[in-house]
PDB file of C-alpha atoms in Angstrom:
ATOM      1  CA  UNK P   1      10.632 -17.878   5.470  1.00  0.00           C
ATOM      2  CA  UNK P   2      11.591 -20.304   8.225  1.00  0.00           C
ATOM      3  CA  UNK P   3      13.720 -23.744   7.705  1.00  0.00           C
ATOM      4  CA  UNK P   4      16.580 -25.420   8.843  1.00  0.00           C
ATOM      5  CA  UNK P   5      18.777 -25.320   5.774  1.00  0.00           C
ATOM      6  CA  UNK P   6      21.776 -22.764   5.265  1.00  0.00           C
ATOM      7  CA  UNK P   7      20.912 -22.843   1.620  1.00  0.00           C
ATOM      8  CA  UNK P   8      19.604 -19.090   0.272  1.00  0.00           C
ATOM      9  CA  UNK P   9      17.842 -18.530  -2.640  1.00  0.00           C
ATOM     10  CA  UNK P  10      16.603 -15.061  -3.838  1.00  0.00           C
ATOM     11  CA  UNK P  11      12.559 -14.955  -3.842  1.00  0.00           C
ATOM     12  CA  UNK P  12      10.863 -12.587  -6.046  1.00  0.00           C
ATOM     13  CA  UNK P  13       8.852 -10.114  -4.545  1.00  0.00           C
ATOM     14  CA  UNK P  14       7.188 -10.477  -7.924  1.00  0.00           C
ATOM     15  CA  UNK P  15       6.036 -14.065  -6.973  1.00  0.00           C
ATOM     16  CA  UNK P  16       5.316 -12.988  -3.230  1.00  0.00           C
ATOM     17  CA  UNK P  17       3.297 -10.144  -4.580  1.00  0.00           C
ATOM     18  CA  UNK P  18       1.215 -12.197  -7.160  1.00  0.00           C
ATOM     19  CA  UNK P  19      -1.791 -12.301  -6.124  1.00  0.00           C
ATOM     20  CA  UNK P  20      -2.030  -8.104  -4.779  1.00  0.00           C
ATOM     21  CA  UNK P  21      -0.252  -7.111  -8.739  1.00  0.00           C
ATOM     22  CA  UNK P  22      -2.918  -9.866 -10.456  1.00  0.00           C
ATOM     23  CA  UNK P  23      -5.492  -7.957  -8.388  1.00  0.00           C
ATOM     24  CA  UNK P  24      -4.874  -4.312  -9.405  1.00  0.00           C
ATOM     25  CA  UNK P  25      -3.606  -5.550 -12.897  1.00  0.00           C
ATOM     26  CA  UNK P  26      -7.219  -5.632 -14.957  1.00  0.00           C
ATOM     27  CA  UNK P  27      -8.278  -2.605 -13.152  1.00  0.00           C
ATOM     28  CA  UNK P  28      -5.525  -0.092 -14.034  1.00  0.00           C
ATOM     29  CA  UNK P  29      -5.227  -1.341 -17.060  1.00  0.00           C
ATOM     30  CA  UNK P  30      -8.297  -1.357 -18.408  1.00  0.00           C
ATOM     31  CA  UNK P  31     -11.385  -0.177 -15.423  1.00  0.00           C
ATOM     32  CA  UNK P  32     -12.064  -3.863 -15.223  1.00  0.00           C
ATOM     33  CA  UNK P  33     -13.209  -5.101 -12.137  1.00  0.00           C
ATOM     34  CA  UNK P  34     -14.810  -8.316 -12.723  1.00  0.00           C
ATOM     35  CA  UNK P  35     -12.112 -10.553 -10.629  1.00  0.00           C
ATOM     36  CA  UNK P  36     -12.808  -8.555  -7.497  1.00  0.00           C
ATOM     37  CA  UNK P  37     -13.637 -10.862  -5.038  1.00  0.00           C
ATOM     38  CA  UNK P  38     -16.693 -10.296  -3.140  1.00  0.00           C
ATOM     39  CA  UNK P  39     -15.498 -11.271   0.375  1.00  0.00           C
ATOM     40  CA  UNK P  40     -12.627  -8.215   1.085  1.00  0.00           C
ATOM     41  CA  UNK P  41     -13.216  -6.556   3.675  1.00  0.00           C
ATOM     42  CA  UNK P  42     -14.836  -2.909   3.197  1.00  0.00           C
ATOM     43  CA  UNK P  43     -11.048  -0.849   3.229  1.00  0.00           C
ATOM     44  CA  UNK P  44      -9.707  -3.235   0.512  1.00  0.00           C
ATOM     45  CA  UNK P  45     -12.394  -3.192  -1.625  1.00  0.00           C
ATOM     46  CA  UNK P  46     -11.863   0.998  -1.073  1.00  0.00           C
ATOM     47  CA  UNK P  47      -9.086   0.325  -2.544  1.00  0.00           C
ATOM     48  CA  UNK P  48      -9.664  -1.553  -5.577  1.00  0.00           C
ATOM     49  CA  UNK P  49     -12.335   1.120  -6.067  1.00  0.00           C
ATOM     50  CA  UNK P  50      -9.605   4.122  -6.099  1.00  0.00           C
ATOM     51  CA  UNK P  51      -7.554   2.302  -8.618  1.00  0.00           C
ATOM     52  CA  UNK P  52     -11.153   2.209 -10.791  1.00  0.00           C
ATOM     53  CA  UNK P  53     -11.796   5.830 -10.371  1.00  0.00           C
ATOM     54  CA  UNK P  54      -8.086   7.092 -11.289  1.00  0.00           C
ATOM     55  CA  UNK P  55      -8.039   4.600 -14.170  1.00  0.00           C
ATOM     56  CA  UNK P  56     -11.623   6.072 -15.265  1.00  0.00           C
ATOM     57  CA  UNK P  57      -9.525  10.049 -14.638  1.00  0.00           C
ATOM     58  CA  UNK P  58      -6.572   8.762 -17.089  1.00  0.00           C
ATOM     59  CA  UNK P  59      -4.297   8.642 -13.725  1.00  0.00           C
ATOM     60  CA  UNK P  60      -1.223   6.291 -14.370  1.00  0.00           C
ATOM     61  CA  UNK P  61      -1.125   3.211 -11.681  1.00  0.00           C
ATOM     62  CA  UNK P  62       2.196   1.674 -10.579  1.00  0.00           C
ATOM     63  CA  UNK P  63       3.289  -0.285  -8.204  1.00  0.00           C
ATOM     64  CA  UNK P  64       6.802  -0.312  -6.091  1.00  0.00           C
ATOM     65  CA  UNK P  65       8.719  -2.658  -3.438  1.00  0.00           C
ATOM     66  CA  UNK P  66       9.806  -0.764  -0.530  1.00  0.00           C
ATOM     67  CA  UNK P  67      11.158  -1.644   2.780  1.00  0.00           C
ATOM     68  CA  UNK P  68       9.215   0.226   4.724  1.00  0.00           C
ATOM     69  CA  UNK P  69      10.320  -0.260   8.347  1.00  0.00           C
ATOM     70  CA  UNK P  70      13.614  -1.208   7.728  1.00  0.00           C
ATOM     71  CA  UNK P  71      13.448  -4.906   8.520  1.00  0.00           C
ATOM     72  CA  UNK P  72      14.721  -6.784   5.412  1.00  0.00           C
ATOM     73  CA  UNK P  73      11.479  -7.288   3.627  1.00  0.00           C
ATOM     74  CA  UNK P  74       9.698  -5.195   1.196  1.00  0.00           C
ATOM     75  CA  UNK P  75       5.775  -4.205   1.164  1.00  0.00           C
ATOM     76  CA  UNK P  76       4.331  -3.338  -2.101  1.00  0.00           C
ATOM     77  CA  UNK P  77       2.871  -0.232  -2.470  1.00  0.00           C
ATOM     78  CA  UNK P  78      -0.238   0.715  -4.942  1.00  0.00           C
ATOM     79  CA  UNK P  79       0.395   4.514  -6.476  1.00  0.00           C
ATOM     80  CA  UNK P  80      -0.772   7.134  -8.407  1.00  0.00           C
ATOM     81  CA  UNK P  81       1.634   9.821  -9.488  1.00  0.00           C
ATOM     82  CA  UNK P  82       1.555  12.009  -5.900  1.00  0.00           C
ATOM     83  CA  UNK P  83      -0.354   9.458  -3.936  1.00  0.00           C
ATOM     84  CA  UNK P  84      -0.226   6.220  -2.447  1.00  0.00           C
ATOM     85  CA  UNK P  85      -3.386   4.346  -2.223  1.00  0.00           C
ATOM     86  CA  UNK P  86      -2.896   0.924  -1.284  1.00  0.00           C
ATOM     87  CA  UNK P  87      -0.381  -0.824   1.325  1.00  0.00           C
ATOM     88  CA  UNK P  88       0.314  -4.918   1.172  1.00  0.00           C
ATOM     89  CA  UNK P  89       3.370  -6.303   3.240  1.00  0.00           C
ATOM     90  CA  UNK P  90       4.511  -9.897   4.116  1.00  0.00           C
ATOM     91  CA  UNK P  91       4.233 -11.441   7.963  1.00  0.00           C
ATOM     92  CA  UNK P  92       6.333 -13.056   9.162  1.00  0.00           C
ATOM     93  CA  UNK P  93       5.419 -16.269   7.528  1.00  0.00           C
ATOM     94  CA  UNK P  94       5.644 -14.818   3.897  1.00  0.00           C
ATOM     95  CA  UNK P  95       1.914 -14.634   3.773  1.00  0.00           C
ATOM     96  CA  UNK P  96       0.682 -11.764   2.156  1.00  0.00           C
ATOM     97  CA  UNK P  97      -1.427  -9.250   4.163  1.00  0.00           C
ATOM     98  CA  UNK P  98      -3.511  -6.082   3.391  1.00  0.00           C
ATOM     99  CA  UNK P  99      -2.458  -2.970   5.451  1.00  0.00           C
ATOM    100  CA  UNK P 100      -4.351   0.408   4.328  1.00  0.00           C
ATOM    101  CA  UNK P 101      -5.772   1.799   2.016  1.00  0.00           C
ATOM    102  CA  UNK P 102      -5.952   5.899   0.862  1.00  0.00           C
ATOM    103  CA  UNK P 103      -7.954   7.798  -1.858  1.00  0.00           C
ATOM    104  CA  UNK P 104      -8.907  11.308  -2.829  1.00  0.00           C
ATOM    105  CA  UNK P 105     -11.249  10.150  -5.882  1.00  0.00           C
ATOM    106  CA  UNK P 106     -14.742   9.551  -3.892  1.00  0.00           C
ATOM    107  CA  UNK P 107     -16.763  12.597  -4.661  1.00  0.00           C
ATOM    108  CA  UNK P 108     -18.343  12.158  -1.102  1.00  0.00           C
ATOM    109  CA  UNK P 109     -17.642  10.775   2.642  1.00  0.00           C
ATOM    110  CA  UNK P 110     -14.180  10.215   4.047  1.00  0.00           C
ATOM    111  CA  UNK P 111     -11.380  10.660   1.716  1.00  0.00           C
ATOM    112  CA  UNK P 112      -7.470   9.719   3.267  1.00  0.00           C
ATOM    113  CA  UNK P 113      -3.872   9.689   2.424  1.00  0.00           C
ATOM    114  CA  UNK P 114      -1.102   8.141   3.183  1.00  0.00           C
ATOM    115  CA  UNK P 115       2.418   8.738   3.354  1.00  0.00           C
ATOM    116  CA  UNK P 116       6.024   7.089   4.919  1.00  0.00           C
ATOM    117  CA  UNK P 117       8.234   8.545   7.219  1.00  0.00           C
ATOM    118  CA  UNK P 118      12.031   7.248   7.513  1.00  0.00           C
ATOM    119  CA  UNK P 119      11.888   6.243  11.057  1.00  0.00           C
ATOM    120  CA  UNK P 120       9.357   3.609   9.810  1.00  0.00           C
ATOM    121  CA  UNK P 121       6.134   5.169  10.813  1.00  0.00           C
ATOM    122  CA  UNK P 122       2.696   5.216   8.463  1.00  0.00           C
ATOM    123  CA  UNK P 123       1.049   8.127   8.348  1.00  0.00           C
ATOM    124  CA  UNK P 124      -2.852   8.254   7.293  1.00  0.00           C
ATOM    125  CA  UNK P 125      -5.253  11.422   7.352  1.00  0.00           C
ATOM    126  CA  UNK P 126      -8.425  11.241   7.200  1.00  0.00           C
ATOM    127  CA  UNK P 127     -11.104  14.121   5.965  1.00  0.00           C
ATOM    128  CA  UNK P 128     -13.655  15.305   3.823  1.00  0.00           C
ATOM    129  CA  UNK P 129     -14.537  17.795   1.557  1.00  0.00           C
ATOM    130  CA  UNK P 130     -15.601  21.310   2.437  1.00  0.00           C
ATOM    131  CA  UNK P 131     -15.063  20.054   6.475  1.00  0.00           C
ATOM    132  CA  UNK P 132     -12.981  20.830   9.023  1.00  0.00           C
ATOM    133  CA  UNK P 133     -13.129  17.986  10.592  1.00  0.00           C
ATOM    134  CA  UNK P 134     -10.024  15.745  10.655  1.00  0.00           C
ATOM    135  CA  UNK P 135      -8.306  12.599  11.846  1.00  0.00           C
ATOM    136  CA  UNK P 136      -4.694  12.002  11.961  1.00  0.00           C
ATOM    137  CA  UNK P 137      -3.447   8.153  12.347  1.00  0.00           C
ATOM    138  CA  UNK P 138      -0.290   6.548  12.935  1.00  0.00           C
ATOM    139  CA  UNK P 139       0.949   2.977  12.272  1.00  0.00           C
ATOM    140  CA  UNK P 140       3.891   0.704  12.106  1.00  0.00           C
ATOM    141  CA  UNK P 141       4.839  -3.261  10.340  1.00  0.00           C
ATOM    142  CA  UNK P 142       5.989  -4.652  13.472  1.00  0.00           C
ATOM    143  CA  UNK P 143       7.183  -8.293  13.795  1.00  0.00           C
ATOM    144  CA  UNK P 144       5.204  -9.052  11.034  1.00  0.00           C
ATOM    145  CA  UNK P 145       1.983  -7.184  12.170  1.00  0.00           C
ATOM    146  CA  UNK P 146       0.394  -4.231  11.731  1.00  0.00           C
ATOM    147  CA  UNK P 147      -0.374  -2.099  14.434  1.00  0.00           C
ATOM    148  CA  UNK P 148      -2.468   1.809  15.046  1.00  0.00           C
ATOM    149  CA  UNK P 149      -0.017   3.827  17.167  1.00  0.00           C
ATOM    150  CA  UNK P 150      -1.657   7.129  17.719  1.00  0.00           C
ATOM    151  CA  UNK P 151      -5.477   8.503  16.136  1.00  0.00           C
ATOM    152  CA  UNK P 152      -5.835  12.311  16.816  1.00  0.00           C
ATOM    153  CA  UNK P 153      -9.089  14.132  15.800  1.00  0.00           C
ATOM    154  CA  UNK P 154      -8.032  17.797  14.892  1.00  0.00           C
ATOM    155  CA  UNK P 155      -9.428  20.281  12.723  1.00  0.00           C
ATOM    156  CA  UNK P 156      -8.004  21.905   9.173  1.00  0.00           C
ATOM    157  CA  UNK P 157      -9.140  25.061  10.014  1.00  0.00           C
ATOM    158  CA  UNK P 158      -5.965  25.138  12.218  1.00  0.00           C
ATOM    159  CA  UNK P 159      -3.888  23.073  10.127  1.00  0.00           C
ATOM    160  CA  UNK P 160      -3.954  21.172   6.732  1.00  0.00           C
ATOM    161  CA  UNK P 161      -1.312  18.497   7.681  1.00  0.00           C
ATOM    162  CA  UNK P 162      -1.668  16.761  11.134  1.00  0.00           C
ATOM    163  CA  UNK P 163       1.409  15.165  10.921  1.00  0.00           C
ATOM    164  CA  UNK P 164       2.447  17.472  13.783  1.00  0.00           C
ATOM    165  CA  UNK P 165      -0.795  16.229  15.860  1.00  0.00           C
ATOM    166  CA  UNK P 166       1.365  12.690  16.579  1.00  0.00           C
ATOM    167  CA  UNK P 167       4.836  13.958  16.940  1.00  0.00           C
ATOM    168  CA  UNK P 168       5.724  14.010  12.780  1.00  0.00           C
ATOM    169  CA  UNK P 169       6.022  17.869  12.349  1.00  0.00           C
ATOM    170  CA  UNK P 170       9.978  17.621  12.342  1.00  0.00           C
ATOM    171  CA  UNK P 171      10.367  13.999  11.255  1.00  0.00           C
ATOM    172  CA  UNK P 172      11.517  13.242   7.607  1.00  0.00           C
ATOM    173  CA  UNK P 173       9.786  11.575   5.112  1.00  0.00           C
ATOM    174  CA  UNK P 174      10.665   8.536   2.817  1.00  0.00           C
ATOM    175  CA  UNK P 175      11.492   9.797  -0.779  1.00  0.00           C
ATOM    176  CA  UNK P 176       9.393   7.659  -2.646  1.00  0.00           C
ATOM    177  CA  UNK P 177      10.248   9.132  -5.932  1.00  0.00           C
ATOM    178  CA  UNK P 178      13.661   8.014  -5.412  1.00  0.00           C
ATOM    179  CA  UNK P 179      12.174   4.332  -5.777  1.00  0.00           C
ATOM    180  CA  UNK P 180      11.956   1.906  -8.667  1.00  0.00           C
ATOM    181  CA  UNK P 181       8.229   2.305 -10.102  1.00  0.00           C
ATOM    182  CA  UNK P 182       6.698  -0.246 -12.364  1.00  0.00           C
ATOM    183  CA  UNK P 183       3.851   0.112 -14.536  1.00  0.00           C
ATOM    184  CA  UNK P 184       1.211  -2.911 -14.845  1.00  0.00           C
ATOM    185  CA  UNK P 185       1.360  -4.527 -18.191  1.00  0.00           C
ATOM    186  CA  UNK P 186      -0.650  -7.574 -19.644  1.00  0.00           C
ATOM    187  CA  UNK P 187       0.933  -9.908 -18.014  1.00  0.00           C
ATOM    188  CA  UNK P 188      -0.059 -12.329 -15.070  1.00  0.00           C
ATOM    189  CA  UNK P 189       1.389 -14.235 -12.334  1.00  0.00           C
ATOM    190  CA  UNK P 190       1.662 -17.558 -14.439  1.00  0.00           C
ATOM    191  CA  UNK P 191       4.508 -15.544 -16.677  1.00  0.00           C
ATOM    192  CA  UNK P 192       6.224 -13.759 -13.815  1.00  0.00           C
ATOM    193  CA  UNK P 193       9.715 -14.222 -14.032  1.00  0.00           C
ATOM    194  CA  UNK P 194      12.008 -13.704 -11.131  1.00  0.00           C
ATOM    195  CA  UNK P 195      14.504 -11.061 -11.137  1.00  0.00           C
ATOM    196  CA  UNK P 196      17.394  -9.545  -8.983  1.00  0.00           C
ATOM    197  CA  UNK P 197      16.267  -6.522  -8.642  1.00  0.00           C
ATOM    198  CA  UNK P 198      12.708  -7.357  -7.471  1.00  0.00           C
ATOM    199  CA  UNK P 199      14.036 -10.299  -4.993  1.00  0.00           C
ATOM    200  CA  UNK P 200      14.567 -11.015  -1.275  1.00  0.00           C
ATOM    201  CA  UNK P 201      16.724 -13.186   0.387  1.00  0.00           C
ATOM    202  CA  UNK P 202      15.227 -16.041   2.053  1.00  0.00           C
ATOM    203  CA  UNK P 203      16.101 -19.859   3.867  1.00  0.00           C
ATOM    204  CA  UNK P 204      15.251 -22.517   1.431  1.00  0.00           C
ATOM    205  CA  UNK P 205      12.728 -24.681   2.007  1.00  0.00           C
ATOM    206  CA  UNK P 206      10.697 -25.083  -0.455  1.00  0.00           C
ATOM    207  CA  UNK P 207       8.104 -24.082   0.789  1.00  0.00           C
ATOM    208  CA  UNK P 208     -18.029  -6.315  -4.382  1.00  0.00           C
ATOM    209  CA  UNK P 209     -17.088  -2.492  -5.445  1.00  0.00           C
ATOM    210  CA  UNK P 210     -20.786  -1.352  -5.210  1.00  0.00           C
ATOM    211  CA  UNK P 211     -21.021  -2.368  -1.644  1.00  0.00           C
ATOM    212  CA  UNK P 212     -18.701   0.469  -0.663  1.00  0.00           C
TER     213      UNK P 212
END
């Protein structure tokens, strides 16, 4: 956040993140999917639509702050035990933005995944069922944007991982089990209270499913 005063205050990511976490809440908790909004575009709603289908499996949602890229501020990541499946970070503005999205629940077309590598990079792969064919992506939070580095068609006949297709074969991942998970409860943004642990540092100054 931008200002003039030298006066810090510590912002929770819990307040940044309100409307993603108010978003996900009804729907891993309970399938609903009512508040959806009917104007995301086609890879969020994807998302939302994983969250249904692991809620409707009995797969546990949770949701975790993680810097990412290394540059001060946390994104908030959507998860199932194994897999992440939805990506939000803040610009440089503090406005929230929708990165990617991942899922292995549709029983047809593309399914993805995505996973974090220390030097900041997003990986995503791309594939289907019972098909060779494959994609292997690259990204990166940048300056407060998000940007495609690399997309590399290959084929899983040769290999099941493409990290190696864009340069990842030797890089090392992000541990994301060594970060602090929190499960959705029935809470909402208007009861959010800040905390320490969930916070970042800032300048003061006050500042439709079936379409898929």
């Amino acid at each position: 956040m931008s200002g003039d005063s030298s006066e810090t205050e510590e912002v929770s990511y819990d307040e940044l993140y309100a409307s993603v976490l108010d978003l996900y809440r009804p729907i891993a908790l309970n399938g609903d999917t009512s508040a959806v909004p009917s104007n995301l575009s086609t890879e969020e709603a994807y998302s939302t639509n994983t969250i249904f289908e692991a809620n409707r499996v009995g797969e546990k949602v949770q949701y975790s702050y993680v810097d990412i890229n290394d540059d001060g501020s946390a994104e908030v990541l959507i998860d199932t035990p194994g897999s992440v499946h939805a990506l939000y970070y803040l610009n440089n503005d503090d406005e929230l933005v929708f990165a990617k999205s991942a899922g292995t629940f549709a029983k047809g077309g593309y399914l993805s995944t995505m996973k974090f590598y220390k030097d900041g990079t997003i990986y995503c792969q791309q594939f289907q069922r019972m098909r060779p064919e494959a994609k292997a992506e690259t990204y990166e939070i940048k300056d407060g944007v998000f940007n495609q580095l690399q997309s590399v068609d290959f084929s899983m006949s040769e290999t099941t991982d493409g990290a190696s297709k864009v340069g990842l074969g030797n890089e090392q991942t992000l541990d994301l089990s060594s970060e602090d998970w929190y499960d959705f409860d029935d809470s909402s943004s208007d009861n959010i209270e800040e905390s320490s642990s969930n916070s970042k540092s800032s300048k003061e100054t006050g500042i439709d499913i079936d379409a898929i």
